[in-house]
CSV table of C-alpha atoms in Angstrom, one decimal:
chain,number,residue,atom,x,y,z
C,1,MET,CA,0.0,0.0,0.0
C,2,ARG,CA,1.1,3.5,-0.7
C,3,THR,CA,1.8,5.9,2.1
C,4,ALA,CA,-1.3,8.1,2.0
C,5,PHE,CA,-0.8,12.0,1.7
C,6,ARG,CA,-3.1,14.7,1.6
C,7,VAL,CA,-3.2,17.6,-0.9
C,8,PRO,CA,-4.2,20.9,1.0
C,9,GLU,CA,-7.0,22.7,-0.9
C,10,GLU,CA,-5.0,25.7,-1.1
C,11,LEU,CA,-2.6,23.8,-3.3
C,12,SER,CA,-5.1,23.5,-6.0
C,13,ALA,CA,-4.3,25.7,-9.1
C,14,ARG,CA,-7.5,27.7,-9.4
C,15,VAL,CA,-6.7,29.7,-12.7
C,16,PRO,CA,-4.1,29.2,-15.4
C,17,ALA,CA,-0.6,30.5,-14.8
C,18,GLU,CA,-1.2,33.3,-17.4
C,19,GLN,CA,-4.0,34.9,-15.3
C,20,ARG,CA,-2.1,35.0,-12.2
C,21,GLY,CA,-0.5,38.3,-12.9
C,22,PRO,CA,0.7,40.7,-15.6
C,23,GLY,CA,3.3,39.4,-18.2
C,24,LEU,CA,2.9,36.0,-17.3
C,25,ASP,CA,2.5,33.1,-19.9
C,26,ARG,CA,1.7,29.5,-19.7
C,27,ASP,CA,5.4,28.5,-19.2
C,28,CYS,CA,5.4,30.5,-15.7
C,29,VAL,CA,4.9,27.4,-13.5
C,30,ARG,CA,7.3,25.6,-11.4
C,31,LEU,CA,9.0,22.3,-12.3
C,32,LEU,CA,10.1,19.7,-9.9
C,33,VAL,CA,12.8,17.4,-11.2
C,34,SER,CA,13.6,14.1,-9.9
C,35,ARG,CA,16.7,12.2,-10.8
C,36,GLY,CA,16.3,9.0,-8.6
C,37,THR,CA,15.9,10.2,-5.2
C,38,GLU,CA,17.6,13.6,-5.9
C,39,VAL,CA,15.0,16.4,-6.3
C,40,THR,CA,15.7,19.9,-7.6
C,41,HIS,CA,13.5,22.8,-8.0
C,42,HIS,CA,13.2,25.0,-11.3
C,43,GLY,CA,10.9,27.2,-13.4
C,44,PHE,CA,9.5,25.5,-16.4
C,45,ARG,CA,11.4,28.0,-18.5
C,46,GLU,CA,14.7,26.3,-17.5
C,47,LEU,CA,13.5,22.9,-19.3
C,48,PRO,CA,15.8,23.4,-22.4
C,49,GLY,CA,18.9,23.3,-19.9
C,50,LEU,CA,17.6,20.3,-18.2
C,51,LEU,CA,17.5,18.2,-21.5
C,52,ARG,CA,20.3,17.2,-23.9
C,53,ALA,CA,20.6,17.3,-27.6
C,54,GLY,CA,19.2,14.1,-29.0
C,55,ASP,CA,16.7,13.8,-26.3
C,56,LEU,CA,13.2,13.0,-27.8
C,57,LEU,CA,9.9,14.4,-26.4
C,58,VAL,CA,6.9,12.1,-27.1
C,59,VAL,CA,3.9,14.7,-27.3
C,60,ASN,CA,0.2,14.0,-27.4
C,61,THR,CA,-1.5,15.8,-30.3
C,62,SER,CA,-4.9,15.2,-29.3
C,63,PRO,CA,-7.2,18.5,-29.2
C,64,THR,CA,-9.5,18.9,-26.3
C,65,ARG,CA,-13.3,19.0,-26.7
C,66,ALA,CA,-16.0,21.2,-25.2
C,67,ALA,CA,-17.2,17.9,-23.7
C,68,ALA,CA,-19.6,19.1,-21.0
C,69,VAL,CA,-23.4,20.0,-22.1
C,70,SER,CA,-26.3,20.9,-20.0
C,71,GLY,CA,-29.4,18.7,-20.2
C,72,ARG,CA,-32.5,17.4,-18.3
C,73,ILE,CA,-33.8,14.2,-17.0
C,74,GLY,CA,-37.4,15.0,-16.6
C,75,TYR,CA,-37.4,18.3,-14.8
C,76,ALA,CA,-34.0,17.8,-13.0
C,77,ARG,CA,-31.1,19.5,-14.4
C,78,VAL,CA,-28.1,17.4,-15.3
C,79,VAL,CA,-24.5,17.9,-16.9
C,80,VAL,CA,-23.3,15.3,-19.5
C,81,HIS,CA,-19.6,14.6,-19.8
C,82,PHE,CA,-19.2,13.3,-23.2
C,83,SER,CA,-16.0,10.8,-22.9
C,84,THR,CA,-15.6,8.6,-25.7
C,85,ARG,CA,-17.4,7.9,-29.0
C,86,GLY,CA,-17.5,4.0,-29.7
C,87,ASP,CA,-17.0,2.2,-32.9
C,88,ASP,CA,-20.8,1.4,-32.9
C,89,GLY,CA,-21.6,5.3,-32.8
C,90,ARG,CA,-22.4,5.3,-29.2
C,91,TRP,CA,-20.9,7.7,-26.6
C,92,ALA,CA,-19.4,6.7,-23.2
C,93,VAL,CA,-20.9,9.7,-21.0
C,94,GLU,CA,-21.0,10.5,-17.4
C,95,LEU,CA,-24.0,12.3,-15.7
C,96,ARG,CA,-23.1,15.1,-13.3
C,97,GLU,CA,-25.2,17.3,-11.1
C,98,PRO,CA,-24.6,21.1,-11.6
C,99,ASP,CA,-23.7,23.3,-8.5
C,100,GLY,CA,-22.6,26.5,-9.8
C,101,ARG,CA,-19.0,25.8,-9.1
C,102,GLY,CA,-18.3,23.4,-11.9
C,103,THR,CA,-19.9,19.9,-12.4
C,104,THR,CA,-18.4,18.4,-9.3
C,105,ARG,CA,-21.1,15.9,-8.1
C,106,ALA,CA,-21.5,12.5,-9.8
C,107,ARG,CA,-25.2,11.8,-10.2
C,108,THR,CA,-26.5,8.6,-8.5
C,109,GLY,CA,-29.4,6.5,-9.3
C,110,THR,CA,-28.8,6.1,-13.1
C,111,CYS,CA,-30.2,3.0,-14.7
C,112,ALA,CA,-30.6,1.8,-18.2
C,113,GLY,CA,-33.4,3.3,-20.1
C,114,THR,CA,-32.7,7.0,-18.8
C,115,THR,CA,-33.4,9.5,-21.4
C,116,VAL,CA,-31.6,12.7,-21.2
C,117,SER,CA,-32.7,15.9,-23.1
C,118,LEU,CA,-30.2,18.0,-24.7
C,119,PRO,CA,-30.2,21.4,-26.4
C,120,GLY,CA,-31.1,21.5,-30.0
C,121,GLY,CA,-33.7,18.7,-29.8
C,122,ALA,CA,-31.0,16.0,-29.1
C,123,ARG,CA,-31.7,13.2,-26.6
C,124,LEU,CA,-29.4,10.6,-25.1
C,125,VAL,CA,-30.8,7.0,-23.9
C,126,LEU,CA,-28.5,5.2,-21.4
C,127,GLU,CA,-27.9,1.5,-22.4
C,128,GLU,CA,-25.4,-0.1,-20.2
C,129,PRO,CA,-22.7,0.7,-17.8
C,130,LEU,CA,-19.3,1.1,-19.6
C,131,SER,CA,-17.5,-1.3,-17.3
C,132,ALA,CA,-18.3,-3.9,-14.6
C,133,ARG,CA,-16.2,-1.9,-12.4
C,134,GLY,CA,-19.1,0.5,-11.6
C,135,GLU,CA,-21.8,2.6,-12.9
C,136,ARG,CA,-20.1,6.0,-13.2
C,137,LEU,CA,-19.8,5.9,-17.0
C,138,TRP,CA,-22.5,4.5,-19.5
C,139,TRP,CA,-22.8,3.8,-23.1
C,140,ALA,CA,-25.5,6.0,-24.4
C,141,ARG,CA,-27.3,6.3,-28.0
C,142,ALA,CA,-27.9,10.0,-29.3
C,143,ALA,CA,-30.9,10.7,-31.4
C,144,GLY,CA,-32.4,13.8,-32.8
C,145,ALA,CA,-28.9,15.6,-33.5
C,146,ASP,CA,-25.5,14.7,-34.2
C,147,VAL,CA,-23.2,14.8,-31.0
C,148,GLY,CA,-20.4,16.6,-32.7
C,149,ASP,CA,-23.0,19.5,-33.6
C,150,VAL,CA,-24.3,19.6,-29.9
C,151,LEU,CA,-20.9,19.9,-28.7
C,152,ARG,CA,-19.7,22.6,-31.1
C,153,GLY,CA,-22.8,24.4,-30.5
C,154,HIS,CA,-23.7,24.0,-26.8
C,155,GLY,CA,-20.5,22.4,-25.2
C,156,ARG,CA,-18.0,23.9,-22.7
C,157,PRO,CA,-14.9,22.5,-21.3
C,158,ILE,CA,-15.2,20.2,-18.3
C,159,ARG,CA,-14.7,21.9,-15.2
C,160,TYR,CA,-14.2,21.0,-11.4
C,161,SER,CA,-15.0,22.9,-8.4
C,162,TYR,CA,-11.2,23.6,-7.5
C,163,THR,CA,-11.0,26.0,-10.4
C,164,GLN,CA,-12.2,29.5,-9.8
C,165,ARG,CA,-14.4,30.2,-13.0
C,166,ASP,CA,-15.2,28.8,-16.1
C,167,GLN,CA,-12.3,29.3,-19.0
C,168,PRO,CA,-12.5,29.4,-22.7
C,169,LEU,CA,-11.8,26.1,-24.6
C,170,SER,CA,-8.5,27.8,-25.8
C,171,ALA,CA,-7.3,27.5,-22.2
C,172,TYR,CA,-7.4,23.8,-22.5
C,173,GLN,CA,-5.5,23.5,-25.7
C,174,THR,CA,-1.9,22.6,-25.8
C,175,VAL,CA,0.6,24.1,-28.3
C,176,PHE,CA,0.7,20.4,-29.8
C,177,ALA,CA,-2.9,20.3,-30.4
C,178,LEU,CA,-4.1,19.1,-34.1
C,179,PRO,CA,-7.4,18.7,-35.4
C,180,SER,CA,-8.2,15.2,-36.0
C,181,ALA,CA,-9.4,14.1,-39.2
C,182,ASP,CA,-12.3,12.1,-37.8
C,183,GLY,CA,-13.3,15.0,-35.5
C,184,GLN,CA,-12.1,13.0,-32.4
C,185,GLY,CA,-10.6,14.6,-29.3
C,186,SER,CA,-10.0,14.4,-25.6
C,187,ALA,CA,-12.8,14.9,-23.0
C,188,GLU,CA,-10.1,16.4,-20.7
C,189,MET,CA,-6.9,18.2,-21.7
C,190,PRO,CA,-3.5,16.2,-22.0
C,191,SER,CA,-2.4,18.7,-19.5
C,192,ALA,CA,1.3,18.1,-19.0
C,193,ALA,CA,1.9,19.8,-22.3
C,194,ARG,CA,0.0,23.0,-21.3
C,195,PRO,CA,3.1,25.0,-20.1
C,196,PHE,CA,4.7,24.6,-23.5
C,197,THR,CA,4.8,27.8,-25.7
C,198,ALA,CA,6.0,28.3,-29.3
C,199,PRO,CA,9.0,30.2,-28.2
C,200,LEU,CA,10.1,27.4,-25.6
C,201,VAL,CA,9.4,24.8,-28.4
C,202,ALA,CA,11.7,26.7,-30.7
C,203,GLU,CA,14.4,26.9,-28.2
C,204,LEU,CA,14.2,23.2,-27.3
C,205,VAL,CA,14.5,22.6,-31.1
C,206,SER,CA,17.4,25.0,-31.6
C,207,ARG,CA,19.2,22.9,-28.8
C,208,GLY,CA,18.7,19.7,-30.5
C,209,VAL,CA,16.0,18.2,-28.6
C,210,GLN,CA,13.4,16.2,-30.9
C,211,PHE,CA,9.8,15.7,-31.0
C,212,ALA,CA,7.7,12.6,-31.7
C,213,PRO,CA,3.9,13.2,-32.3
C,214,VAL,CA,1.6,10.7,-31.0
C,215,THR,CA,-2.2,10.7,-30.3
C,216,LEU,CA,-4.3,9.6,-27.2
C,217,HIS,CA,-7.9,10.7,-27.0
C,218,THR,CA,-8.4,10.9,-23.1
C,219,GLY,CA,-11.8,10.2,-21.5
C,220,VAL,CA,-13.2,11.7,-18.5
C,221,ALA,CA,-11.5,11.5,-15.1
C,222,SER,CA,-13.6,12.5,-12.2
C,223,ALA,CA,-12.5,14.2,-9.2
C,224,GLU,CA,-13.6,11.9,-6.6
C,225,ALA,CA,-13.1,8.3,-8.6
C,226,HIS,CA,-9.7,7.1,-9.2
C,227,GLU,CA,-10.4,3.9,-11.3
C,228,PRO,CA,-7.8,2.7,-13.7
C,229,PRO,CA,-8.2,4.4,-17.1
C,230,TYR,CA,-10.9,2.8,-19.5
C,231,PRO,CA,-10.0,1.9,-23.1
C,232,GLU,CA,-8.8,4.9,-25.2
C,233,ARG,CA,-8.2,5.8,-28.7
C,234,PHE,CA,-4.5,6.0,-29.8
C,235,GLN,CA,-2.3,6.2,-32.8
C,236,VAL,CA,1.4,6.1,-33.1
C,237,PRO,CA,2.4,7.0,-36.7
C,238,GLU,CA,5.0,5.3,-38.7
C,239,ALA,CA,7.5,8.4,-38.6
C,240,SER,CA,7.3,8.7,-34.7
C,241,ALA,CA,7.9,5.0,-34.2
C,242,ARG,CA,11.0,5.2,-36.4
C,243,LEU,CA,12.2,8.3,-34.6
C,244,ILE,CA,11.6,6.5,-31.1
C,245,ASN,CA,13.5,3.4,-32.3
C,246,ALA,CA,16.4,5.5,-33.6
C,247,VAL,CA,16.9,7.4,-30.6
C,248,ARG,CA,16.8,4.2,-28.4
C,249,ALA,CA,19.2,2.7,-30.6
C,250,GLY,CA,21.5,5.7,-30.4
C,251,ASP,CA,21.4,5.3,-26.4
C,252,ARG,CA,19.6,8.6,-26.1
C,253,ARG,CA,16.6,9.5,-23.8
C,254,VAL,CA,12.9,9.2,-24.7
C,255,VAL,CA,11.0,11.4,-22.4
C,256,ALA,CA,7.2,11.3,-22.6
C,257,VAL,CA,5.3,14.4,-21.9
C,258,GLY,CA,2.2,13.1,-19.9
C,259,THR,CA,0.8,10.1,-19.0
C,260,THR,CA,-1.2,9.8,-22.1
C,261,ALA,CA,1.9,9.8,-24.3
C,262,VAL,CA,3.1,7.0,-22.1
C,263,ARG,CA,0.1,4.9,-22.7
C,264,ALA,CA,0.1,5.5,-26.3
C,265,VAL,CA,3.8,4.6,-27.0
C,266,GLU,CA,4.0,1.8,-24.6
C,267,SER,CA,0.8,0.3,-26.2
C,268,ALA,CA,2.6,0.3,-29.5
C,269,ALA,CA,5.7,-1.4,-28.2
C,270,GLY,CA,6.4,-5.0,-28.4
C,271,ALA,CA,7.8,-7.3,-25.9
C,272,ASP,CA,11.2,-6.7,-27.6
C,273,GLY,CA,11.0,-3.0,-27.0
C,274,VAL,CA,10.6,-2.0,-30.4
C,275,VAL,CA,7.9,0.6,-31.3
C,276,ARG,CA,5.6,-0.1,-34.5
C,277,ALA,CA,3.2,2.1,-36.0
C,278,ALA,CA,-0.3,1.5,-34.4
C,279,GLU,CA,-3.7,2.6,-34.0
C,280,GLY,CA,-7.1,1.7,-32.4
C,281,TRP,CA,-8.1,1.1,-28.8
C,282,THR,CA,-5.7,0.5,-26.1
C,283,ASP,CA,-6.6,-0.8,-22.5
C,284,LEU,CA,-3.0,-0.9,-21.4
C,285,VAL,CA,-2.5,0.0,-17.7
C,286,VAL,CA,1.0,0.8,-16.8
C,287,THR,CA,2.1,-0.4,-13.5
C,288,PRO,CA,5.4,-1.3,-11.7
C,289,GLU,CA,4.5,-4.9,-12.3
C,290,ARG,CA,4.2,-4.5,-16.0
C,291,GLY,CA,7.1,-1.9,-16.3
C,292,VAL,CA,7.9,0.2,-19.1
C,293,ARG,CA,9.6,-0.9,-22.4
C,294,VAL,CA,10.4,2.5,-24.1
C,295,VAL,CA,10.0,5.6,-21.9
C,296,ASP,CA,13.2,6.8,-20.0
C,297,GLY,CA,11.7,9.9,-18.4
C,298,LEU,CA,8.4,11.5,-18.0
C,299,LEU,CA,7.1,15.0,-17.6
C,300,THR,CA,3.7,15.1,-15.8
C,301,GLY,CA,1.5,17.1,-13.6
C,302,LEU,CA,1.0,16.2,-10.1
C,303,HIS,CA,-1.4,13.6,-9.2
C,304,GLU,CA,-4.0,12.9,-6.5
C,305,PRO,CA,-2.9,10.5,-3.7
C,306,GLU,CA,-5.2,7.6,-5.1
C,307,ALA,CA,-4.8,8.2,-8.9
C,308,SER,CA,-3.8,5.2,-10.9
C,309,HIS,CA,-1.3,7.4,-12.5
C,310,LEU,CA,1.0,7.3,-9.7
C,311,LEU,CA,1.5,3.5,-10.5
C,312,MET,CA,2.8,4.5,-14.0
C,313,LEU,CA,5.2,7.1,-12.2
C,314,GLU,CA,6.6,4.2,-10.1
C,315,ALA,CA,7.0,2.3,-13.2
C,316,VAL,CA,9.2,4.7,-14.7
C,317,ALA,CA,11.1,6.0,-11.5
C,318,GLY,CA,10.5,3.6,-8.8
C,319,ARG,CA,8.7,4.0,-5.5
C,320,ALA,CA,11.2,5.7,-3.5
C,321,ALA,CA,11.8,8.3,-6.2
C,322,VAL,CA,7.9,9.1,-6.4
C,323,ASP,CA,7.6,9.3,-2.6
C,324,ARG,CA,10.7,11.6,-2.3
C,325,ALA,CA,9.4,13.9,-5.1
C,326,TYR,CA,5.7,14.2,-3.6
C,327,ASP,CA,7.2,15.0,-0.1
C,328,GLU,CA,9.2,17.9,-1.8
C,329,ALA,CA,6.2,18.9,-3.9
C,330,LEU,CA,4.0,19.2,-0.6
C,331,ARG,CA,6.8,21.0,1.4
C,332,GLY,CA,7.5,23.3,-1.5
C,333,LEU,CA,3.9,24.3,-2.1
C,334,TYR,CA,3.6,23.2,-5.6
C,335,LEU,CA,0.3,23.7,-7.3
C,336,TRP,CA,-1.9,20.5,-8.4
C,337,HIS,CA,-4.3,19.8,-11.2
C,338,GLU,CA,-4.4,20.8,-14.9
C,339,PHE,CA,-3.5,24.5,-14.4
C,340,GLY,CA,-0.7,23.5,-11.8
C,341,ASP,CA,2.9,23.0,-11.7
C,342,VAL,CA,4.7,20.0,-13.2
C,343,HIS,CA,7.2,17.2,-12.5
C,344,LEU,CA,10.0,16.0,-14.7
C,345,ILE,CA,11.3,12.4,-14.2
C,346,LEU,CA,14.7,11.7,-15.5
C,347,PRO,CA,17.2,8.8,-15.3
C,348,GLU,CA,19.9,9.3,-12.4
C,349,GLU,CA,23.0,10.8,-13.9
C,350,GLY,CA,25.5,8.5,-15.0
C,351,SER,CA,23.0,5.6,-15.4
C,352,HIS,CA,21.4,4.0,-18.4
C,353,ALA,CA,18.0,2.5,-18.4
C,354,GLU,CA,18.4,-1.3,-19.0
C,355,ARG,CA,15.4,-2.3,-20.9
C,356,CYS,CA,14.7,-6.0,-20.8
C,357,ASP,CA,11.8,-8.4,-20.3
C,358,GLY,CA,9.2,-5.5,-20.6
C,359,ASN,CA,10.8,-3.6,-17.6
C,360,SER,CA,12.9,-0.2,-17.4
C,361,TRP,CA,15.3,-0.1,-14.6
């Protein structure tokens, strides 16, 4: 069992960094750096000096959807979080109760056959739970209007109560986000990449840092439920697979930007550690037992104590390193959540990740 820790409410990032004072930009967040159990403190703008020429950053290009839509069940107001579109045209959705501070309370008592009325004459009929693990997410079938049209016309970004106010969708897009050819996107922002700005990316490129784009469309992650991630759509293009393999063959470092990038690239890696072009659905959950086959380092946000993402961090860095980093983050008053500070995990100086049998170190 992991040692429990508590994140004080005042350490929630309530607004984006660029709104905290004049002259600030997205990259004005703090950067905690772990190399084994050694921890150092930096600003995110110092990232180019912390990486090396030849390092490869794997970035998620998924755009963020305006995935929250107000609706009604009879006379009761609800908010629908649209998570993922299935291959059969149904949507995985979560029903929430509005409270004026973000849609923070999961709606209880949902059952098959429930009909939700949406703006524009659209309706959702809930058919079955997405998973036997619980009834938070449901498969639902839409009628009366196209869900994409409903989201474009009436959707807003998913917001939780720790944020101070609603933000425009642009606040939830990363510099790497690209429109999907099939109109897909993420229900919640792949937030580890949020602090990157175009000038910072240009500086990284000028110093010889490379980028490999992948895509993983994230589903919803409620504030109070920390289940393992559900299956999500991903794509690792052929060019990115070749680049990742070349970097690894050259004894250089592969650093994933976000847990979503880890899930995508590890889903495309064989037991031999070779990454091959792949796309479709992944149900991979990266744990210390499974290990990582490709990733040497990880740039990520700070996660809640019960979040399954912490197991992924342990798979990359080890339990002692993660515990040490989180002790320092709490002591240093780092900010949590999607607008908060970030954590860079790198291999210890002088060491090289030995990749064998599907494990990293």
